[in-house]
Amino acid sequence: MNAIKIAVVLGILVASTTLIPVAQAGIATSTVDQNGTKIGFNANNGSASKIGTFDFNFPSGLAGLGFTEARIRLSVQLPPEAFGDLAPQIVFAKLGETNLDQALITGDAIRTDIRISYNLFPSGLGIVEKQTDFINLTGAQNLALSAILASDPSSRLDAWLVSDTLTAITVPASGEFLDLSGPFPIAVVTRYNSTLDLKFVPEPSTSIAFTGLSLWLLRGARSWSRDRNKKSAKIKG
């Protein structure tokens, strides 16, 4: 039995380092300067503000990864009525998409359940930096997000803040304020940035394949042990 265990352990170690690159769980993070572009949305009944183009690094590639949660930090200006079902949503889109209405139909963009609410701390009428908690991604959102990332060689995507009904929403690229610390007021320009975090895990198929390999190695080790015992018995006889 000890020989079987050793064979299985050695086989799994070899497979995990050479034969099968097993995907690992983790969090992919990207921080970029905010874009500031604003377009009409939902037949111009609402609006969409481009947050930025985020790029991610997956050392082992996207194959075998499932995206389970996402969160975002951004600087935004919202009207007080932007809460609940009226709070704007985060939309992920393929690089360069500007017709989000069409992209959402064709699958080149996907709505998420991440909403940026006016009453998300801190709240205020001016430009406020807000960060969401990690929000779950559905199976359909995971598949669409994977396809969007896979469509670009550098695993990039565009993130937008969209509202079907509100137009007074801004994700600014920069802001200007007066510095009153000196003897004379000085206009200071601040660049805003945003951070997008994607939480991922190995897809079930990857785990199943690795489990299957382990069972195959175990069966092989047991068969080898039985054959060896039979040969040993014949020699003694």
XYZ file of C-alpha atoms in Angstrom:
237
model
C 0.000 0.000 0.000
C 2.843 2.371 0.780
C 4.283 1.801 -2.684
C 0.901 2.615 -4.239
C 0.594 5.828 -2.261
C 4.104 6.901 -3.199
C 3.457 6.178 -6.873
C 0.228 8.185 -6.870
C 1.785 11.149 -5.086
C 4.768 11.181 -7.443
C 2.470 10.874 -10.455
C 0.286 13.763 -9.349
C 3.300 15.946 -8.678
C 4.700 15.229 -12.121
C 1.350 15.877 -13.806
C 0.740 19.117 -11.943
C 4.139 20.535 -12.884
C 4.629 19.182 -16.402
C 1.719 17.404 -18.054
C -1.326 19.458 -17.035
C -1.088 23.165 -16.122
C -3.785 23.235 -13.448
C -5.505 26.630 -13.104
C -5.286 28.351 -9.726
C -7.833 30.584 -7.994
C -6.953 34.235 -7.549
C -7.798 37.881 -8.153
C -6.794 39.796 -11.280
C -6.432 43.567 -10.760
C -6.085 46.474 -13.165
C -5.862 50.206 -12.402
C -6.215 52.756 -15.216
C -6.848 56.460 -15.717
C -10.541 57.149 -16.180
C -11.602 57.834 -19.758
C -14.319 60.454 -19.403
C -16.184 59.672 -22.659
C -19.970 59.959 -22.420
C -22.529 58.711 -24.962
C -26.267 58.244 -25.232
C -27.763 54.928 -24.163
C -31.126 53.196 -24.464
C -32.217 55.326 -27.437
C -30.810 58.378 -25.630
C -33.244 57.934 -22.735
C -30.224 57.252 -20.560
C -26.471 57.624 -20.745
C -23.234 55.633 -20.671
C -19.923 56.900 -19.306
C -16.734 55.046 -20.196
C -14.724 54.265 -17.077
C -11.660 52.997 -18.916
C -9.868 50.156 -20.693
C -8.617 47.579 -18.205
C -5.913 45.044 -19.005
C -5.247 41.858 -17.060
C -2.416 39.374 -16.826
C -3.239 35.666 -16.638
C 0.140 33.857 -16.650
C -1.408 30.499 -17.577
C -3.966 31.978 -19.974
C -7.741 32.162 -19.741
C -8.359 28.481 -20.471
C -9.849 26.689 -17.499
C -10.760 29.863 -15.576
C -14.204 30.804 -14.322
C -14.957 34.349 -13.139
C -17.089 34.339 -10.006
C -17.049 37.899 -8.599
C -16.040 41.441 -9.495
C -15.710 44.799 -7.755
C -14.750 48.287 -8.869
C -13.451 51.543 -7.456
C -14.110 54.748 -9.392
C -14.695 58.482 -9.086
C -18.185 59.462 -10.220
C -20.829 62.179 -10.040
C -24.400 60.939 -9.597
C -27.842 62.528 -9.169
C -29.600 61.837 -5.833
C -32.212 59.637 -7.535
C -29.532 57.148 -8.632
C -30.243 54.425 -6.068
C -32.033 51.086 -5.961
C -33.127 49.934 -9.418
C -32.228 53.368 -10.806
C -28.589 53.107 -9.758
C -26.412 52.794 -12.887
C -24.825 49.425 -13.711
C -21.337 48.370 -14.705
C -21.160 46.976 -18.252
C -18.168 45.080 -19.647
C -17.618 45.387 -23.399
C -15.159 44.384 -26.072
C -12.428 46.873 -26.798
C -13.571 49.876 -28.809
C -17.340 49.225 -28.642
C -19.259 52.507 -28.771
C -22.742 51.253 -29.645
C -23.520 49.571 -26.345
C -27.190 49.044 -27.183
C -26.180 46.842 -30.124
C -23.238 45.247 -28.313
C -25.515 44.050 -25.505
C -27.696 42.322 -28.106
C -24.842 40.645 -29.983
C -22.998 39.536 -26.845
C -20.077 41.922 -27.350
C -21.049 43.538 -24.039
C -22.565 42.213 -20.829
C -24.463 43.864 -17.996
C -23.339 42.986 -14.486
C -25.197 43.210 -11.185
C -22.674 45.790 -9.953
C -24.514 49.043 -9.314
C -23.007 52.383 -8.309
C -25.532 54.028 -6.041
C -25.727 57.618 -4.899
C -26.098 56.431 -1.315
C -23.092 54.082 -1.571
C -20.709 55.542 1.023
C -19.562 58.231 0.697
C -22.465 60.127 -0.882
C -22.485 63.682 -2.183
C -23.463 65.874 -5.125
C -19.909 66.424 -6.349
C -17.323 63.977 -7.698
C -17.015 61.170 -5.142
C -14.767 58.095 -5.055
C -16.801 54.958 -4.463
C -15.856 51.291 -4.132
C -18.242 48.364 -4.272
C -18.004 45.047 -2.483
C -17.305 41.929 -4.518
C -20.509 41.136 -6.429
C -21.319 37.656 -7.735
C -21.201 36.985 -11.469
C -23.755 34.573 -12.917
C -22.804 31.702 -15.197
C -23.918 33.675 -18.262
C -21.948 36.732 -17.136
C -18.874 34.552 -16.587
C -19.090 33.118 -20.112
C -19.604 36.543 -21.675
C -16.747 38.068 -19.663
C -14.423 35.225 -20.662
C -15.321 35.707 -24.333
C -14.740 39.467 -24.095
C -11.313 39.004 -22.510
C -10.384 36.253 -24.985
C -11.247 38.528 -27.936
C -8.219 40.736 -27.173
C -4.616 39.435 -27.245
C -3.777 41.399 -24.092
C -6.917 40.334 -22.156
C -8.346 43.848 -22.190
C -11.922 45.043 -21.807
C -13.792 48.328 -21.651
C -15.876 49.076 -18.566
C -18.826 51.482 -18.734
C -21.252 52.918 -16.215
C -24.704 52.879 -17.813
C -28.198 54.004 -16.926
C -31.347 53.266 -18.903
C -33.113 56.391 -17.648
C -30.654 58.865 -16.105
C -28.427 61.234 -18.076
C -26.915 63.300 -15.256
C -24.169 60.722 -14.648
C -20.488 61.498 -15.135
C -17.332 59.429 -14.786
C -14.787 62.227 -15.273
C -11.251 61.872 -16.545
C -10.081 64.783 -14.423
C -11.286 67.472 -12.069
C -10.167 70.977 -11.212
C -10.213 72.573 -7.791
C -8.749 75.624 -6.104
C -5.809 75.230 -3.747
C -6.308 77.891 -1.062
C -3.369 76.887 1.110
C -1.120 79.666 -0.239
C -1.459 83.446 -0.390
C -3.222 83.177 -3.757
C -5.713 80.591 -5.048
C -4.165 78.145 -7.502
C -6.141 75.979 -9.918
C -5.065 72.336 -9.584
C -6.067 69.594 -12.043
C -6.508 66.096 -10.636
C -6.519 62.952 -12.777
C -8.926 60.263 -11.609
C -8.218 56.563 -11.837
C -10.254 53.419 -11.370
C -9.481 49.868 -10.229
C -11.289 46.737 -11.408
C -10.828 43.424 -9.579
C -11.919 40.078 -11.054
C -12.042 37.006 -8.827
C -11.546 33.698 -10.653
C -11.378 29.973 -9.889
C -10.577 26.843 -11.925
C -13.526 25.719 -14.046
C -15.140 22.458 -12.836
C -13.950 20.689 -15.998
C -10.338 21.400 -15.022
C -10.828 19.894 -11.572
C -12.649 16.892 -13.028
C -9.836 16.260 -15.505
C -7.215 16.414 -12.764
C -9.273 14.123 -10.533
C -9.601 11.698 -13.428
C -5.843 11.712 -13.908
C -5.325 10.970 -10.205
C -7.757 8.021 -10.347
C -6.046 6.718 -13.478
C -2.682 6.878 -11.729
C -4.138 5.116 -8.696
C -5.583 2.295 -10.818
C -2.269 1.975 -12.656
C -0.333 1.786 -9.406
C -2.683 -0.887 -8.007
C -2.436 -2.923 -11.226
C 1.340 -2.674 -11.121
C 1.315 -3.817 -7.477
C -0.931 -6.825 -8.260
C 1.253 -7.888 -11.187
C 4.358 -7.604 -9.055
C 2.786 -9.716 -6.291
C 1.739 -12.393 -8.820
C 5.248 -12.581 -10.259
C 6.693 -12.800 -6.781
C 4.332 -15.677 -5.902
C 5.283 -17.606 -9.082
C 8.962 -17.243 -8.341
C 8.486 -18.549 -4.807
C 6.428 -21.460 -6.123
